[in-house]
PDB file of C-alpha atoms in Angstrom:
ATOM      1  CA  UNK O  13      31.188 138.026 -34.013  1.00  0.00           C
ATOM      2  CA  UNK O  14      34.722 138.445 -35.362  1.00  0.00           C
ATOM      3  CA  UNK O  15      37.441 139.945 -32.931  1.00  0.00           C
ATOM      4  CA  UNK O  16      39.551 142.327 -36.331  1.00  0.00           C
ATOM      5  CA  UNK O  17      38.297 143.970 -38.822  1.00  0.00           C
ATOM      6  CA  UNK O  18      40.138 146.076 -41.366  1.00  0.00           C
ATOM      7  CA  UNK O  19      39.089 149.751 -41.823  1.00  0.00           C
ATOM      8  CA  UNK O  20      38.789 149.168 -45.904  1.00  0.00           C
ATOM      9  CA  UNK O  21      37.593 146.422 -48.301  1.00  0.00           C
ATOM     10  CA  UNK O  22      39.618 148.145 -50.533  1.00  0.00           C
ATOM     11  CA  UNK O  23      42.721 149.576 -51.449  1.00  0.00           C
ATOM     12  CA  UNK O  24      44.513 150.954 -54.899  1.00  0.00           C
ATOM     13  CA  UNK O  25      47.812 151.979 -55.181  1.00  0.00           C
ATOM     14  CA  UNK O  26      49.934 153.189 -58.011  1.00  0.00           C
ATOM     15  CA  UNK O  27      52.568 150.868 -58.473  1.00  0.00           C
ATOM     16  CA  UNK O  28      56.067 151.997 -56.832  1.00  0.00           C
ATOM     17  CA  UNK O  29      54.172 153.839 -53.951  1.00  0.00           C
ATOM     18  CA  UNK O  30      53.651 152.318 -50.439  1.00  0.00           C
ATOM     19  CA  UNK O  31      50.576 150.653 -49.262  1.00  0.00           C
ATOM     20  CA  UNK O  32      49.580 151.109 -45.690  1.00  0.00           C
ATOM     21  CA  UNK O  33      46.561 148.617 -45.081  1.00  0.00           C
ATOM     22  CA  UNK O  34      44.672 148.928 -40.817  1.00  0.00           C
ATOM     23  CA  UNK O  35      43.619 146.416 -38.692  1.00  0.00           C
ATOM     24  CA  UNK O  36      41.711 146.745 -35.773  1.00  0.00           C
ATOM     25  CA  UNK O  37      41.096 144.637 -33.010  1.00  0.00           C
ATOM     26  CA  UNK O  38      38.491 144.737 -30.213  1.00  0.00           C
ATOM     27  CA  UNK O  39      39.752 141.995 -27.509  1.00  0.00           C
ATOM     28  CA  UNK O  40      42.303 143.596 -25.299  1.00  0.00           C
ATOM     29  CA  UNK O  41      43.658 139.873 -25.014  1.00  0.00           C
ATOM     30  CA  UNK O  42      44.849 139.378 -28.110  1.00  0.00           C
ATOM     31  CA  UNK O  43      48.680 138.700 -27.804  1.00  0.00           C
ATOM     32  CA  UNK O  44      49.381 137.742 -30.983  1.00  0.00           C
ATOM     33  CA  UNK O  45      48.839 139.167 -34.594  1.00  0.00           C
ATOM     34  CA  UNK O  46      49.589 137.582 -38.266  1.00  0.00           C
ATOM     35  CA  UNK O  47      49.057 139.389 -41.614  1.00  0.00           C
ATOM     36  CA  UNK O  48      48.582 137.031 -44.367  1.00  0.00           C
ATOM     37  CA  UNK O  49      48.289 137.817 -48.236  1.00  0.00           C
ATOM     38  CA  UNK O  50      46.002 135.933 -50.420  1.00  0.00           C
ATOM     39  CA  UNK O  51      46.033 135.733 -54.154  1.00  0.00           C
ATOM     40  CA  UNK O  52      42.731 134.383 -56.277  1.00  0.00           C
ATOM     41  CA  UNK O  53      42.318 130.563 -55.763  1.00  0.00           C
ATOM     42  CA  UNK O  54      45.652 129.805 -53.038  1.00  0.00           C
ATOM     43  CA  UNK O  55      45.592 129.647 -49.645  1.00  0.00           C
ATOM     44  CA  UNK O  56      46.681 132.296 -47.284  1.00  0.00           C
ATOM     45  CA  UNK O  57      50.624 132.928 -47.551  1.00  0.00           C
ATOM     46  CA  UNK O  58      52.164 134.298 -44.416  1.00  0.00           C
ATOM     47  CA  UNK O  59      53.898 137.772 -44.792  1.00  0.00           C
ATOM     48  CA  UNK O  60      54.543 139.013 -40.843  1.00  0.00           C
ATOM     49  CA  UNK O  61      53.344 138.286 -37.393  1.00  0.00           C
ATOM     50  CA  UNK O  62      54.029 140.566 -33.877  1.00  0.00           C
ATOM     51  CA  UNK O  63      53.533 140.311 -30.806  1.00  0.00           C
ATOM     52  CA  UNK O  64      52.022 141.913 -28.336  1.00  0.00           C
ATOM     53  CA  UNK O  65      55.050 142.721 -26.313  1.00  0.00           C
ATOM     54  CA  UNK O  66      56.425 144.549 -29.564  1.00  0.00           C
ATOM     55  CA  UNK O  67      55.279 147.803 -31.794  1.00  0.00           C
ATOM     56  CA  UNK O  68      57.070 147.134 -34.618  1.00  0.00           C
ATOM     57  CA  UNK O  69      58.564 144.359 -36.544  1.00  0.00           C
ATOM     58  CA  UNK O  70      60.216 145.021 -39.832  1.00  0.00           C
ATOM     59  CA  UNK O  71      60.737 142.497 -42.762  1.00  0.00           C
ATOM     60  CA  UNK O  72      61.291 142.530 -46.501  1.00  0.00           C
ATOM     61  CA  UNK O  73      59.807 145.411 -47.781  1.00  0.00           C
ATOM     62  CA  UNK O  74      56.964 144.802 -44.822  1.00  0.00           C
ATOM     63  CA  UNK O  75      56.327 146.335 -41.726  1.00  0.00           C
ATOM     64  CA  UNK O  76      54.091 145.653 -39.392  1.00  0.00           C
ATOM     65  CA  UNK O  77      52.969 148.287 -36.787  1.00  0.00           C
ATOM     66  CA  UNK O  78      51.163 147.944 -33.411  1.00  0.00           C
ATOM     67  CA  UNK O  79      49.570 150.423 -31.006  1.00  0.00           C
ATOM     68  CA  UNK O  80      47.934 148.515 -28.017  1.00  0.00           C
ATOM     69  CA  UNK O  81      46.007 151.574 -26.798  1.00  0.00           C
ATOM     70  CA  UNK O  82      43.871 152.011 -29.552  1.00  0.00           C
ATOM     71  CA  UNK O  83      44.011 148.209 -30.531  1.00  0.00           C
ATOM     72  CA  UNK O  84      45.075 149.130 -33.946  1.00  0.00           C
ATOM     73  CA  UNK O  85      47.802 147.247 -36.361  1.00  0.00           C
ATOM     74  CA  UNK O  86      48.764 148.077 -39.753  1.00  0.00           C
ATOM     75  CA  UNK O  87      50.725 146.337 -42.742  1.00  0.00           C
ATOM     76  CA  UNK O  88      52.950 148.846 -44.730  1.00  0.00           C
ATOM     77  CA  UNK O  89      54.120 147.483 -48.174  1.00  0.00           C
ATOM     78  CA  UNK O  90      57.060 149.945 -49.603  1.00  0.00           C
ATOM     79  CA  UNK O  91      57.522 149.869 -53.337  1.00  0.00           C
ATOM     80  CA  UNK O  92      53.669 148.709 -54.067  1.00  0.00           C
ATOM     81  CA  UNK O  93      54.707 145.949 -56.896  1.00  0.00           C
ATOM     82  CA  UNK O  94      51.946 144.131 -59.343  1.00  0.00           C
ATOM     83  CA  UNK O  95      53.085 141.098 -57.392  1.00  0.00           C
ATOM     84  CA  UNK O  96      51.539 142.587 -54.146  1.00  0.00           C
ATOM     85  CA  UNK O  97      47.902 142.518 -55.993  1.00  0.00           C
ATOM     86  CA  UNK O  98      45.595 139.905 -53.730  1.00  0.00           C
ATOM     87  CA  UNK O  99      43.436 140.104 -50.582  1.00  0.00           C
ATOM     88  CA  UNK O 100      44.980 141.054 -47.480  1.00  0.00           C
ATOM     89  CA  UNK O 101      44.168 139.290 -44.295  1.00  0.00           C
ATOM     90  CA  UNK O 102      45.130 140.291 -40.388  1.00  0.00           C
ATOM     91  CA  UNK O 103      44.059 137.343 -37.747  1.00  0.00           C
ATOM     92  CA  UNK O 104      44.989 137.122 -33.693  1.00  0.00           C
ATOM     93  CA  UNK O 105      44.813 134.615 -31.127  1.00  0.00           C
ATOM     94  CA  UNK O 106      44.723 134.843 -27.398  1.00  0.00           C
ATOM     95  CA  UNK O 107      46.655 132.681 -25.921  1.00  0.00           C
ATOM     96  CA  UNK O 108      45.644 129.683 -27.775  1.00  0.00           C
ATOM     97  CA  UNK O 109      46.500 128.239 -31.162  1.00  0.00           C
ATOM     98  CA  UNK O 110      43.312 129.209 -32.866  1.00  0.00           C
ATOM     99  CA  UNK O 111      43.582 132.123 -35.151  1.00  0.00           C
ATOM    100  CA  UNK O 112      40.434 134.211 -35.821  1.00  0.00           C
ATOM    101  CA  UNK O 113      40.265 136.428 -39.358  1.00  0.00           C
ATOM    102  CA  UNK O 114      39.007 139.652 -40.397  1.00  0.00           C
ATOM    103  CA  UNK O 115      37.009 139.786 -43.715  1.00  0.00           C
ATOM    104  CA  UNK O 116      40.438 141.448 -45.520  1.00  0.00           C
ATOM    105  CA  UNK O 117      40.816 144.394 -47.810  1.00  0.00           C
ATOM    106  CA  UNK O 118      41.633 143.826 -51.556  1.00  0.00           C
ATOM    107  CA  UNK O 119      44.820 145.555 -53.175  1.00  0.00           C
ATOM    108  CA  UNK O 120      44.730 146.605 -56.874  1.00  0.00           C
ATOM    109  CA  UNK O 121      48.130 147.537 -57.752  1.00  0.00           C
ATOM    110  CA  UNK O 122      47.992 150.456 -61.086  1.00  0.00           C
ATOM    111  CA  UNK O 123      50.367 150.180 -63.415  1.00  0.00           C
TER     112      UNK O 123
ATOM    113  CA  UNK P  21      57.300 120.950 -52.705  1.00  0.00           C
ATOM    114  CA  UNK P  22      57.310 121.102 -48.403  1.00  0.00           C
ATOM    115  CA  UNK P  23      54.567 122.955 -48.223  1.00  0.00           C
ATOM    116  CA  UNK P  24      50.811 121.666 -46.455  1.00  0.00           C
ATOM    117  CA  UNK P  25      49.440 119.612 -49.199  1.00  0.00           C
ATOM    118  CA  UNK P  26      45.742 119.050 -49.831  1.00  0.00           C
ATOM    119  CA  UNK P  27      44.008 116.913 -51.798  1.00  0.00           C
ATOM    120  CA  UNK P  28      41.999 116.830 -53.698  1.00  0.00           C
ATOM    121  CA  UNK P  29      42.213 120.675 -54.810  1.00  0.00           C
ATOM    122  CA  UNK P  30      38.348 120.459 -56.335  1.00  0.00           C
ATOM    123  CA  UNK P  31      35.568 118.541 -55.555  1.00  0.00           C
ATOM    124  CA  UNK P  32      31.656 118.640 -56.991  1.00  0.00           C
ATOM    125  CA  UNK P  33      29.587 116.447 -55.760  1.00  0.00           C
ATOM    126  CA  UNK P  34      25.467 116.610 -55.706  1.00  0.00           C
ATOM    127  CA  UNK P  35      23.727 117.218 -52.283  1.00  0.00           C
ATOM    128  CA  UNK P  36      23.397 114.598 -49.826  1.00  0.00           C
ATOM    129  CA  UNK P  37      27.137 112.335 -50.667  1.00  0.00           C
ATOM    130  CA  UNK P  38      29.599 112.442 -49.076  1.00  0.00           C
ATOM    131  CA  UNK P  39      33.232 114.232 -49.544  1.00  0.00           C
ATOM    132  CA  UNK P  40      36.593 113.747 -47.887  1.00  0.00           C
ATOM    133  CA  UNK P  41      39.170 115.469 -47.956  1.00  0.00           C
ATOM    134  CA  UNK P  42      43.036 115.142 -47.253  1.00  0.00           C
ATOM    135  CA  UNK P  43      46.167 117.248 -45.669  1.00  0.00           C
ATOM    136  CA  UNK P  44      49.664 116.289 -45.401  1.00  0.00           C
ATOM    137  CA  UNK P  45      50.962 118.566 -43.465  1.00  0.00           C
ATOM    138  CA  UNK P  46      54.766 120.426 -42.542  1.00  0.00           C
ATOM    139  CA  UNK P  47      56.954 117.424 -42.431  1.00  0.00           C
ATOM    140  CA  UNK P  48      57.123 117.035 -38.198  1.00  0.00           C
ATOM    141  CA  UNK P  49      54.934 119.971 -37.369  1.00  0.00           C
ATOM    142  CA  UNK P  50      52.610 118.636 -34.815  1.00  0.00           C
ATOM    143  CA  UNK P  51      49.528 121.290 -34.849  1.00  0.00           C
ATOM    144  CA  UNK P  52      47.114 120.747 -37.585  1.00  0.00           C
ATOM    145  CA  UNK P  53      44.314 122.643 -38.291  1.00  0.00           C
ATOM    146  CA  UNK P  54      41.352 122.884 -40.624  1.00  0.00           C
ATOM    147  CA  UNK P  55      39.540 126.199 -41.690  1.00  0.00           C
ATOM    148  CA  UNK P  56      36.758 127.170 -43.990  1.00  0.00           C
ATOM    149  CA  UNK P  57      36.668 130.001 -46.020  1.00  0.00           C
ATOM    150  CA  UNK P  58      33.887 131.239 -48.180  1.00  0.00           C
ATOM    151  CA  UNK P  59      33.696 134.357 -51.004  1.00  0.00           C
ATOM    152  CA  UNK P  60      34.925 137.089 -49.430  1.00  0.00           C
ATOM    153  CA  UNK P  61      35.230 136.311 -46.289  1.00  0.00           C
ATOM    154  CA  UNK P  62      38.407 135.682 -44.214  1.00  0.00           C
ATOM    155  CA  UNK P  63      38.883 131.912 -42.602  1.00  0.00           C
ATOM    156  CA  UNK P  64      36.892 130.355 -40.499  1.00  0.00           C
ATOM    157  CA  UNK P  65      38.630 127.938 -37.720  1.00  0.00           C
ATOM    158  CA  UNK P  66      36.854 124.842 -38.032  1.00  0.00           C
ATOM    159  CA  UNK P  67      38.776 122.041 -35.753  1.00  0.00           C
ATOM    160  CA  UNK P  68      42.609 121.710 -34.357  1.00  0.00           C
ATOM    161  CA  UNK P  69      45.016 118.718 -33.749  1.00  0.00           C
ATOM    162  CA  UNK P  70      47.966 118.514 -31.608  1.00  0.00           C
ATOM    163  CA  UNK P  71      49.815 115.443 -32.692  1.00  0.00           C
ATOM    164  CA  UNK P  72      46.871 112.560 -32.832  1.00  0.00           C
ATOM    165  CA  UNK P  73      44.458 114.812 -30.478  1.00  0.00           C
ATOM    166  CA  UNK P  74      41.664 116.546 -31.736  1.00  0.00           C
ATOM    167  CA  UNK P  75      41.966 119.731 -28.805  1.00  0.00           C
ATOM    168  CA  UNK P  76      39.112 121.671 -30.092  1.00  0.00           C
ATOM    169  CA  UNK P  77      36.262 121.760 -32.578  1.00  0.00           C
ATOM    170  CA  UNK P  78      34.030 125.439 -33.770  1.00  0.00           C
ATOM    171  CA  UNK P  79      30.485 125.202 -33.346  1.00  0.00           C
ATOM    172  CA  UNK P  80      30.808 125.395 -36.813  1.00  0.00           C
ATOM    173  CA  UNK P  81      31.615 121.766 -37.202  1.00  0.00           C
ATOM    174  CA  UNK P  82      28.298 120.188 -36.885  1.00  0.00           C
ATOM    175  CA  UNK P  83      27.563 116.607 -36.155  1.00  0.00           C
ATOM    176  CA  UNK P  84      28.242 115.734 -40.262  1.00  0.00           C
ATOM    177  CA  UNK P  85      31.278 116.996 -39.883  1.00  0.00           C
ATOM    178  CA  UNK P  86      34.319 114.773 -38.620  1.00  0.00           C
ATOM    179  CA  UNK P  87      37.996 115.430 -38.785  1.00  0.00           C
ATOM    180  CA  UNK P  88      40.790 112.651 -38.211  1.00  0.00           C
ATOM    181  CA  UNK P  89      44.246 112.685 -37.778  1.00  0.00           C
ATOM    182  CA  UNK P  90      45.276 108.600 -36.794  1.00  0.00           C
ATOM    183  CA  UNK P  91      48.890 108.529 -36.646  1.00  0.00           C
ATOM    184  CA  UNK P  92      49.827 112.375 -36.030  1.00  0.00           C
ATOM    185  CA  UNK P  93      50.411 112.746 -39.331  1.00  0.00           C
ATOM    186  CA  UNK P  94      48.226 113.215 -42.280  1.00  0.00           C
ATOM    187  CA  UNK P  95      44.558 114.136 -41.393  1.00  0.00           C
ATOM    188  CA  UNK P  96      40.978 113.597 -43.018  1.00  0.00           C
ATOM    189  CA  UNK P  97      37.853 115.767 -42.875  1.00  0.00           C
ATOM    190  CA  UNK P  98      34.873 113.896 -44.085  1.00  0.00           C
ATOM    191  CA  UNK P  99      31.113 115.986 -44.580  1.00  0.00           C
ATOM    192  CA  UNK P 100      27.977 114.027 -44.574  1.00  0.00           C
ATOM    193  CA  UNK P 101      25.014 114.494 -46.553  1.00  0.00           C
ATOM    194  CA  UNK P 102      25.936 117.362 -47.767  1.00  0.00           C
ATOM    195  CA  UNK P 103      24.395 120.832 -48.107  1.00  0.00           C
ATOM    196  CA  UNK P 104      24.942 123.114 -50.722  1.00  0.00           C
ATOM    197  CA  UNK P 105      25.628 125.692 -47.628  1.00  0.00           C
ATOM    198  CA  UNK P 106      28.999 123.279 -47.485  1.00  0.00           C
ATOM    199  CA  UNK P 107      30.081 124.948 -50.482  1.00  0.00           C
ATOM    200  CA  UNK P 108      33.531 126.396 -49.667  1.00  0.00           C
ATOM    201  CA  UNK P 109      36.855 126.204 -49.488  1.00  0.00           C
ATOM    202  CA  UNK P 110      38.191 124.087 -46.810  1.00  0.00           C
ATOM    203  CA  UNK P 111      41.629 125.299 -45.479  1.00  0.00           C
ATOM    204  CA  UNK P 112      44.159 122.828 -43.906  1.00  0.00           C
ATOM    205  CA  UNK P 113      47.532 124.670 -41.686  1.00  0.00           C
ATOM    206  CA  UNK P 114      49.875 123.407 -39.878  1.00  0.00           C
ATOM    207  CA  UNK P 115      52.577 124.826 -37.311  1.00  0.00           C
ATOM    208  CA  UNK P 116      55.561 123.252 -35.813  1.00  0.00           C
ATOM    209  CA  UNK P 117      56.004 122.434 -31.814  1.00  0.00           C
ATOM    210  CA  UNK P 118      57.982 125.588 -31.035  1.00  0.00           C
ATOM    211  CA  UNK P 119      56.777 128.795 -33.464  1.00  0.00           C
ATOM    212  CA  UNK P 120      53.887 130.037 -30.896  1.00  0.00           C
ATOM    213  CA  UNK P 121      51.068 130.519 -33.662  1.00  0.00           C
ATOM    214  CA  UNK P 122      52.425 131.293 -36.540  1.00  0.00           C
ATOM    215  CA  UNK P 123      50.130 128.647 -39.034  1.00  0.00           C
ATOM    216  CA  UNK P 124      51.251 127.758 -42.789  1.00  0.00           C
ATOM    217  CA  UNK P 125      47.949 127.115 -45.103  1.00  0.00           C
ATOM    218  CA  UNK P 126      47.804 124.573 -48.146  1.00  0.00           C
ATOM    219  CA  UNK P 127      46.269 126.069 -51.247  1.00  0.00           C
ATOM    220  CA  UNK P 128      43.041 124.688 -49.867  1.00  0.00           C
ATOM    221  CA  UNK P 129      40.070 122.109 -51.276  1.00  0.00           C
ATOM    222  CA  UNK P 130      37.286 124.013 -52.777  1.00  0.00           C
ATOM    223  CA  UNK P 131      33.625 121.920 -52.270  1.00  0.00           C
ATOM    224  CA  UNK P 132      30.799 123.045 -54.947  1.00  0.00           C
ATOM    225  CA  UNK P 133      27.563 120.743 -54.221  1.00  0.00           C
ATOM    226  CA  UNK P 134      25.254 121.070 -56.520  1.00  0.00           C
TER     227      UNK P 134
END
């Protein structure tokens, strides 16, 4: 069975707001997490990864959060833009080079 | 472009042929892997290569399923007889030596058979 999940398929946001999309994880041996974005007929486009020795890791206008107790990780996207519209993926590996997906949660960014 | 290329982007082909398709990879990234993807669902890991090695294949890659990669390089994945449950998007990655797992994706090969 898959190791994440994400708590929504779905997710709108009013454009200019953040977006705060959850991840959760079941396999305490994950040690490494990746969010990738997805837009309708491209491949998965890396946004942010962390690891597990870190709780937060900050890029452009991304952040990615982890809490290892509850095996939980989130993607927060400040200043929701129409550009963010797509499917959202999180995926982790454990200790190897494999990377196994949830089933994502789709963005809809209103104008 | 320096991105994973695949090729070709879309393929139909009626049940039973069979399809191959192509990745050119990262320029010197030496991991290459191939995932499968199908409506709404996430990825699916299907096979991995470190440099000409093939270090692990899914149970999801049955016996008509083979993947190459000859020269370290570019790599092939070739279906057999194929099923219409084949229909999917087939995702090639790579990563270089020394960035841990962090995997770059082509735009992927979709596969309708009909």
């Amino acid at each position: 069975g898959e190791s994440v999940g994400l708590h929504l398929p779905t997710l709108s946001v009013q454009e200019g707001d953040n977006s705060i999309i959850n991840c959760a994880y079941s396999n305490s041996a994950s040690d490494y997490f990746i969010w990738y974005k997805q837009e309708s007929g491209k491949g998965p486009q890396f946004i942010i990864d962390i690891r597990s020795n870190m709780d937060k890791r900050q890029g452009q206008r991304v952040t990615v959060l982890l809490n290892k107790t509850v095996k939980h990780l989130s993607l927060q996207i400040a200043a929701t833009q129409p550009g963010d519209s797509a499917v959202y993926f999180c995926a982790e590996s454990r200790g190897d080079y494999k990377l196994s997906f949830g089933a994502g949660t789709t963005v809809t960014v209103r104008a | 472009d320096t991105g994973v290329s695949q090729d070709p982007r879309h393929k139909i082909t009626k049940r039973g042929q069979n399809v191959t398709f192509r990745c050119d990879p990262i320029s010197e990234h030496n991991r290459l892997y191939w995932y499968r993807q199908t409506l709404g669902q996430g990825p699916e890991f299907l096979t991995y290569f470190q440099n000409e090695a093939q270090l692990e294949k899914s149970r999801l890659l049955s016996d008509r399923f083979s993947a190459e990669r000859p020269k370290g390089s570019f790599s092939t994945l070739e279906i057999q007889r194929t099923e219409q449950g084949d229909s999917a998007m087939y995702l090639c990655a790579s990563s270089p030596r020394y960035s841990g797992n962090t995997i770059y994706f082509g735009e992927g090969s979709w596969l309708t058979v009909v």
